[in-house]
Tab-separated table of C-alpha atoms in Angstrom:
chain	number	residue	atom	x	y	z
A	292	MET	CA	-56.711	75.965	-227.984
A	293	GLU	CA	-59.436	73.371	-228.459
A	294	ASN	CA	-61.459	75.795	-230.593
A	295	VAL	CA	-58.467	76.527	-232.831
A	296	GLN	CA	-57.710	72.853	-233.378
A	297	TYR	CA	-61.350	72.186	-234.218
A	298	ALA	CA	-61.352	75.051	-236.742
A	299	GLU	CA	-58.110	73.804	-238.306
A	300	GLU	CA	-59.644	70.363	-238.748
A	301	LEU	CA	-62.671	71.918	-240.431
A	302	VAL	CA	-60.465	73.799	-242.888
A	303	ARG	CA	-58.386	70.692	-243.611
A	304	GLU	CA	-61.536	68.630	-244.159
A	305	PHE	CA	-62.973	71.250	-246.510
A	306	LEU	CA	-59.764	71.447	-248.580
A	307	VAL	CA	-59.646	67.659	-248.925
A	308	PHE	CA	-63.328	67.551	-249.879
A	309	ARG	CA	-62.831	70.162	-252.616
A	310	GLY	CA	-59.569	68.634	-253.835
A	311	PHE	CA	-57.455	71.719	-253.148
A	312	THR	CA	-54.242	69.728	-252.685
A	313	ASN	CA	-51.842	72.575	-253.387
A	314	THR	CA	-53.721	74.822	-250.986
A	315	LEU	CA	-53.686	72.033	-248.422
A	316	GLN	CA	-49.892	71.704	-248.715
A	317	ALA	CA	-49.448	75.462	-248.294
A	318	TYR	CA	-51.862	75.368	-245.370
A	319	GLU	CA	-49.892	72.593	-243.680
A	320	ALA	CA	-46.652	74.516	-244.259
A	321	GLU	CA	-48.123	77.646	-242.708
A	322	LEU	CA	-49.347	75.664	-239.703
A	323	SER	CA	-45.845	74.316	-239.115
A	324	THR	CA	-44.524	77.869	-238.632
A	325	GLU	CA	-47.154	78.472	-235.915
A	326	ILE	CA	-47.480	82.124	-236.802
A	327	GLY	CA	-49.796	83.799	-234.336
A	328	ARG	CA	-49.535	80.961	-231.802
A	329	ASN	CA	-53.302	81.012	-231.252
A	330	PHE	CA	-53.154	84.662	-230.150
A	331	GLU	CA	-51.378	83.747	-226.919
A	332	VAL	CA	-48.948	86.505	-225.974
A	333	ASP	CA	-46.507	84.399	-223.990
A	334	LYS	CA	-46.224	81.804	-226.751
A	335	ILE	CA	-45.535	84.452	-229.390
A	336	LEU	CA	-42.880	86.079	-227.212
A	337	ASP	CA	-41.297	82.690	-226.621
A	338	LEU	CA	-41.358	82.012	-230.356
A	339	VAL	CA	-39.637	85.329	-231.177
A	340	PHE	CA	-37.036	85.619	-228.423
A	341	SER	CA	-36.362	81.927	-227.761
A	342	VAL	CA	-36.625	80.375	-231.231
A	343	TYR	CA	-36.422	82.741	-234.192
A	344	ILE	CA	-33.733	85.128	-232.914
A	345	PRO	CA	-31.397	82.596	-231.193
A	346	LYS	CA	-31.629	80.255	-234.196
A	347	TYR	CA	-31.300	83.098	-236.706
A	348	GLN	CA	-34.560	82.289	-238.497
A	349	LEU	CA	-34.869	85.719	-240.106
A	350	ASP	CA	-37.568	84.778	-242.630
A	351	ARG	CA	-39.943	83.532	-239.946
A	352	LEU	CA	-39.167	86.538	-237.757
A	353	LEU	CA	-40.137	88.876	-240.596
A	354	SER	CA	-43.236	86.790	-241.311
A	355	ILE	CA	-44.421	87.418	-237.754
A	356	PHE	CA	-44.487	91.171	-238.332
A	357	SER	CA	-46.060	90.750	-241.787
A	358	PHE	CA	-48.790	88.704	-240.145
A	359	LEU	CA	-49.377	91.383	-237.480
A	360	LYS	CA	-49.491	94.152	-240.077
A	361	GLN	CA	-52.002	92.351	-242.276
A	362	CYS	CA	-54.290	91.038	-239.570
A	363	PHE	CA	-54.255	93.633	-236.821
A	364	THR	CA	-53.120	96.992	-238.220
A	365	SER	CA	-53.505	99.171	-241.270
A	366	PRO	CA	-51.833	102.356	-242.512
A	367	ALA	CA	-55.115	104.153	-241.803
A	368	ASP	CA	-54.610	103.522	-238.090
A	369	THR	CA	-51.491	105.656	-237.885
A	370	VAL	CA	-50.912	105.334	-234.140
A	371	LEU	CA	-51.053	101.534	-234.011
A	372	TYR	CA	-49.249	101.085	-237.313
A	373	THR	CA	-46.421	103.440	-236.300
A	374	ALA	CA	-46.047	101.639	-232.964
A	375	LEU	CA	-45.761	98.287	-234.775
A	376	LEU	CA	-43.101	99.649	-237.160
A	377	LYS	CA	-41.015	100.965	-234.256
A	378	LEU	CA	-41.394	97.668	-232.461
A	379	GLU	CA	-40.282	95.763	-235.567
A	380	GLN	CA	-37.237	98.009	-235.869
A	381	SER	CA	-36.253	97.371	-232.245
A	382	VAL	CA	-36.664	93.595	-232.614
A	383	LEU	CA	-34.502	93.528	-235.752
A	384	ARG	CA	-31.825	95.514	-233.921
A	385	TYR	CA	-32.014	93.033	-231.098
A	386	TYR	CA	-31.449	90.298	-233.729
A	387	VAL	CA	-28.233	92.026	-234.840
A	388	VAL	CA	-27.033	92.624	-231.256
A	389	ASN	CA	-27.691	88.990	-230.301
A	390	ALA	CA	-25.626	87.788	-233.307
A	391	LEU	CA	-22.732	90.091	-232.359
A	392	LYS	CA	-22.869	88.951	-228.696
A	393	SER	CA	-22.700	85.342	-229.916
A	394	GLY	CA	-19.714	86.106	-232.199
A	395	ARG	CA	-21.728	85.431	-235.364
A	396	GLN	CA	-20.710	88.416	-237.495
A	397	GLU	CA	-21.521	86.433	-240.633
A	398	LYS	CA	-25.183	86.328	-239.537
A	399	VAL	CA	-25.116	90.113	-239.261
A	400	VAL	CA	-23.694	90.444	-242.766
A	401	GLU	CA	-26.292	87.962	-244.004
A	402	PHE	CA	-29.007	89.990	-242.297
A	403	PHE	CA	-28.060	93.230	-244.050
A	404	SER	CA	-27.645	91.426	-247.371
A	405	ALA	CA	-31.142	89.893	-247.178
A	406	SER	CA	-32.964	92.908	-245.747
A	407	GLY	CA	-30.819	95.797	-246.976
A	408	SER	CA	-33.322	97.060	-249.537
A	409	TYR	CA	-36.143	96.943	-246.999
A	410	LEU	CA	-34.051	98.680	-244.329
A	411	MET	CA	-32.878	101.404	-246.672
A	412	GLN	CA	-36.486	102.570	-246.982
A	413	LYS	CA	-35.865	104.041	-243.529
A	414	ARG	CA	-32.340	105.158	-244.225
A	415	GLU	CA	-32.127	107.630	-241.352
A	416	ASP	CA	-32.807	104.851	-238.813
A	417	TRP	CA	-30.478	102.195	-240.257
A	418	ILE	CA	-27.660	103.867	-242.127
A	419	ALA	CA	-25.299	103.766	-239.132
A	420	TRP	CA	-26.116	100.099	-238.483
A	421	PHE	CA	-24.656	98.940	-241.805
A	422	ALA	CA	-21.194	99.626	-240.336
A	423	ILE	CA	-21.711	97.723	-237.081
A	424	PRO	CA	-20.351	94.353	-238.366
A	425	TYR	CA	-17.015	96.034	-238.958
A	426	ILE	CA	-16.698	97.812	-235.610
A	427	LYS	CA	-14.274	96.023	-233.271
A	428	ASN	CA	-16.146	96.550	-229.975
A	429	PRO	CA	-19.631	97.865	-230.833
A	430	SER	CA	-20.781	97.416	-227.217
A	431	LEU	CA	-18.333	100.187	-226.229
A	432	ASP	CA	-19.380	102.522	-229.012
A	433	PRO	CA	-21.497	105.390	-227.636
A	434	GLN	CA	-23.899	105.080	-230.562
A	435	PHE	CA	-24.644	101.366	-229.933
A	436	ARG	CA	-23.812	100.919	-226.234
A	437	MET	CA	-27.429	101.252	-225.116
A	438	TYR	CA	-28.586	98.310	-227.280
A	439	PHE	CA	-26.193	95.908	-225.573
A	440	SER	CA	-27.565	96.591	-222.073
A	441	LYS	CA	-29.925	94.226	-220.271
A	442	GLU	CA	-32.253	97.091	-219.391
A	443	TRP	CA	-32.902	97.816	-223.047
A	444	SER	CA	-33.625	94.172	-223.906
A	445	ASP	CA	-35.977	93.820	-220.923
A	446	THR	CA	-37.793	96.990	-221.941
A	447	LEU	CA	-38.137	95.637	-225.477
A	448	VAL	CA	-39.720	92.381	-224.295
A	449	LEU	CA	-42.124	94.281	-222.014
A	450	SER	CA	-43.131	96.674	-224.809
A	451	PHE	CA	-43.725	93.781	-227.194
A	452	ARG	CA	-45.864	92.034	-224.571
A	453	ASN	CA	-47.995	95.120	-223.950
A	454	PHE	CA	-48.489	95.678	-227.677
A	455	LEU	CA	-49.600	92.113	-228.344
A	456	SER	CA	-51.922	92.157	-225.337
A	457	GLY	CA	-53.521	95.360	-226.577
A	458	ILE	CA	-54.200	94.153	-230.129
A	459	PHE	CA	-55.300	90.636	-229.142
A	460	ASN	CA	-57.806	91.841	-226.541
A	461	GLY	CA	-59.637	93.830	-229.199
A	462	THR	CA	-59.458	91.130	-231.862
A	463	ARG	CA	-62.678	89.920	-233.451
A	464	ILE	CA	-63.024	86.181	-233.074
A	465	PRO	CA	-63.092	84.386	-236.468
A	466	ALA	CA	-66.337	82.698	-237.476
A	467	LEU	CA	-64.689	79.269	-237.575
A	468	LEU	CA	-63.724	79.584	-233.921
A	469	LYS	CA	-67.295	80.579	-233.112
A	470	ILE	CA	-68.529	77.287	-234.598
A	471	SER	CA	-66.668	75.317	-231.978
A	472	THR	CA	-67.753	77.722	-229.257
A	473	GLU	CA	-71.392	77.500	-230.307
A	474	LYS	CA	-71.132	73.714	-230.538
A	475	ASN	CA	-69.841	73.519	-226.976
A	476	MET	CA	-72.489	75.994	-225.874
A	477	ILE	CA	-75.268	73.913	-227.428
A	478	LYS	CA	-73.854	70.815	-225.748
A	479	CYS	CA	-73.832	72.569	-222.390
A	480	LEU	CA	-77.369	73.861	-222.940
A	481	LYS	CA	-78.620	70.367	-223.754
A	482	SER	CA	-77.008	69.050	-220.601
A	483	ASP	CA	-78.596	71.859	-218.581
A	484	ILE	CA	-82.003	71.177	-220.136
A	485	LYS	CA	-81.719	67.500	-219.271
A	486	GLN	CA	-80.826	68.298	-215.672
A	487	LEU	CA	-83.671	70.801	-215.438
A	488	ASN	CA	-86.141	68.249	-216.812
A	489	ASN	CA	-85.010	65.718	-214.211
A	490	LYS	CA	-85.347	68.343	-211.523
A	491	LEU	CA	-88.798	69.250	-212.819
A	492	SER	CA	-89.909	65.605	-212.673
A	493	GLU	CA	-88.696	65.328	-209.083
A	494	LEU	CA	-90.506	68.518	-208.127
A	495	GLN	CA	-93.724	67.362	-209.794
A	496	ALA	CA	-93.587	64.061	-207.893
A	497	LEU	CA	-92.940	65.933	-204.673
A	498	LEU	CA	-95.812	68.291	-205.447
A	499	GLU	CA	-98.198	65.383	-205.936
A	500	VAL	CA	-97.163	63.895	-202.587
A	501	LYS	CA	-97.662	67.246	-200.878
A	502	GLU	CA	-101.077	67.662	-202.497
A	503	VAL	CA	-102.153	64.256	-201.157
A	504	GLU	CA	-100.906	65.178	-197.684
A	505	LEU	CA	-102.681	68.525	-197.891
A	506	SER	CA	-105.917	66.821	-198.946
A	507	LEU	CA	-105.707	64.457	-195.964
A	508	LEU	CA	-105.047	67.354	-193.632
A	509	ARG	CA	-108.043	69.223	-195.019
A	510	ARG	CA	-110.286	66.203	-194.504
A	511	SER	CA	-109.112	65.686	-190.939
A	512	GLY	CA	-109.498	69.406	-190.320
A	513	ASN	CA	-113.076	69.341	-191.649
A	514	SER	CA	-113.974	66.354	-189.444
A	515	ILE	CA	-112.520	68.088	-186.405
A	516	ASP	CA	-114.443	71.264	-187.239
A	517	SER	CA	-117.705	69.322	-187.634
A	518	GLY	CA	-117.063	67.580	-184.296
A	519	HIS	CA	-116.489	70.908	-182.624
A	520	LYS	CA	-119.653	72.302	-184.177
A	521	ASN	CA	-121.730	69.302	-182.997
A	522	LEU	CA	-120.262	69.566	-179.517
A	523	LEU	CA	-121.022	73.256	-179.483
A	524	LYS	CA	-124.617	72.599	-180.555
A	525	ILE	CA	-125.082	70.001	-177.803
A	526	THR	CA	-123.601	72.322	-175.208
A	527	THR	CA	-125.770	75.190	-176.403
A	528	ALA	CA	-128.887	73.028	-176.316
A	529	GLY	CA	-128.088	71.834	-172.777
A	530	SER	CA	-127.488	75.347	-171.600
A	531	SER	CA	-130.795	76.465	-173.127
A	532	ALA	CA	-132.687	73.641	-171.375
A	533	ASP	CA	-131.060	74.407	-168.029
A	534	GLY	CA	-131.885	78.046	-168.497
A	535	GLN	CA	-135.504	77.273	-169.253
A	536	ALA	CA	-135.795	74.953	-166.230
A	537	SER	CA	-134.222	77.504	-163.973
A	538	SER	CA	-136.513	80.194	-165.309
A	539	GLY	CA	-139.491	77.890	-164.755
A	540	VAL	CA	-138.491	77.182	-161.157
A	541	TYR	CA	-137.826	80.828	-160.634
A	542	GLU	CA	-141.200	81.713	-162.084
A	543	GLU	CA	-142.902	79.085	-159.916
A	544	SER	CA	-141.102	80.214	-156.791
A	545	SER	CA	-141.829	83.778	-157.682
A	546	THR	CA	-145.484	82.928	-158.228
A	547	SER	CA	-145.715	80.968	-154.976
A	548	SER	CA	-143.961	83.747	-153.140
A	549	ILE	CA	-146.318	86.273	-154.616
A	550	GLN	CA	-149.255	84.036	-153.764
A	551	GLY	CA	-147.917	83.579	-150.217
A	552	VAL	CA	-147.481	87.288	-149.831
A	553	ASP	CA	-150.984	87.896	-151.173
A	554	SER	CA	-152.595	85.358	-148.841
A	555	HIS	CA	-150.684	86.720	-145.872
A	556	THR	CA	-151.672	90.218	-146.820
A	557	LEU	CA	-155.305	89.221	-147.175
A	558	SER	CA	-155.309	87.447	-143.819
A	559	SER	CA	-153.685	90.468	-142.243
A	560	VAL	CA	-156.283	92.709	-143.777
A	561	LYS	CA	-159.045	90.415	-142.570
A	562	SER	CA	-157.724	90.214	-139.063
A	563	ARG	CA	-157.250	93.948	-139.029
A	564	ASP	CA	-160.823	94.424	-140.162
A	565	GLU	CA	-162.041	92.030	-137.542
A	566	LYS	CA	-160.087	93.838	-134.889
A	567	LEU	CA	-161.499	97.104	-136.119
A	568	CYS	CA	-164.969	95.622	-135.944
A	569	ASP	CA	-164.319	94.294	-132.456
A	570	SER	CA	-162.859	97.548	-131.283
A	571	SER	CA	-165.739	99.452	-132.735
A	572	TRP	CA	-168.144	97.062	-131.079
A	573	MET	CA	-166.310	97.384	-127.799
A	574	SER	CA	-166.328	101.115	-128.050
A	575	ASN	CA	-170.036	101.021	-128.686
A	576	ALA	CA	-170.485	98.686	-125.802
A	577	GLU	CA	-168.531	100.970	-123.536
A	578	ASN	CA	-170.634	103.842	-124.585
A	579	GLU	CA	-173.668	101.877	-123.742
A	580	GLN	CA	-172.181	100.885	-120.398
A	581	ILE	CA	-171.573	104.486	-119.692
A	582	LEU	CA	-175.256	105.019	-120.123
A	583	VAL	CA	-176.064	102.136	-117.777
A	584	THR	CA	-175.772	102.902	-114.087
A	585	GLU	CA	-173.978	100.922	-111.549
A	586	GLU	CA	-177.124	100.138	-109.875
A	587	ASP	CA	-178.316	98.046	-112.727
A	588	PHE	CA	-175.436	95.590	-112.234
A	589	PRO	CA	-174.481	93.876	-109.040
A	590	GLU	CA	-170.926	93.957	-107.837
A	591	VAL	CA	-168.825	91.199	-109.321
A	592	LYS	CA	-165.691	90.061	-107.664
A	593	VAL	CA	-163.019	88.341	-109.645
A	594	ASP	CA	-160.477	86.226	-107.928
A	595	PHE	CA	-157.199	85.830	-109.764
A	596	GLN	CA	-155.364	82.637	-109.359
A	597	PHE	CA	-151.718	82.279	-110.157
A	598	HIS	CA	-150.350	79.026	-111.229
A	599	LYS	CA	-146.852	78.192	-110.559
C-alpha cells in the first residue's frame, strides 16, 4: 500500500510539473473509483459484492471487468480470457438476481436497457434473461431457480476469489512501484552498512586489546622459558661437577685399592719366597745333619715350662 501511494504521488507530481491539467483531473477521477484496489483480492471482492452490486453502480462494475481484460488477459490467452468472460457473465446475473430479491425491478429493466446491445453479442446465454423482469416469481422458475440459491452465490464469490488470486500472483510489478521498493531497499542497506561499520570498529578495538594481551603473554612466556633454561643449565652444570668429583674419588679409591692389593701381593710373594728360601735351607741343613753322626753332637735335653 505504501509503494502504491508513493507511485501515485510521483505520477501526480509529474503531471503537475508538465502542466497536464486535464490528464490530472482524469487521473484523480480514476483514483476515486479505486479500480484494482491495489491488487488486493479481498478489497476487490468487497468493492464488487458490497458496494457496486448493492448500490447498483453498473458502470463501475463493468469498468472492473474492462480493467481486468486490458491489464491481465488477452484474446490470445484463450483459457484465461474465456474464464474471465464466464465470470463476468455470472457476476452480471448476480446483479440482476440481487435487484429482483430487493424488489427493484426497475433496476433490472435499466440494466437490460444499458447493456442490451453488449449482452446480445452472446444471445444464446442471455436471451431468456430479457424476460425475467416480467416473471412473477422467478425464484420458483426451474430455469432461474438455481441463481437464487445461497450455494450458487457462495460458489460465485469463491470462483472470483480464486481467479483474482491466480492473475495477481503472476502479475509483473510496475516500474513505478519498484522505485519505492528500491528506495526502501537502499535505505535498509545504508542502515545495515552503518551497523556493520559500527560493529567493525568495535571488533577492531577488541582485536587491538587482544593483541596487546597476547604480546604481554608472549613476553611473560619468554621470560619463564629463559628462567627454565637457566635453571636447567645450572642443574646440569652441578650434576656434571658432582659426577666428576665422584669419578675422581672413585678413581682414587680404585687406585689406592689397586695399590693396596699390589703391595699386599708383593709382600705375600716376598714372604713366600723367604719361606721357600728358609725351607730350602732347612732341607739342606737336614740333609747335612743326616750326614753328621750322633756322636759328633752331645745329647741336649730341653725342659719345657708351661706358664699358667
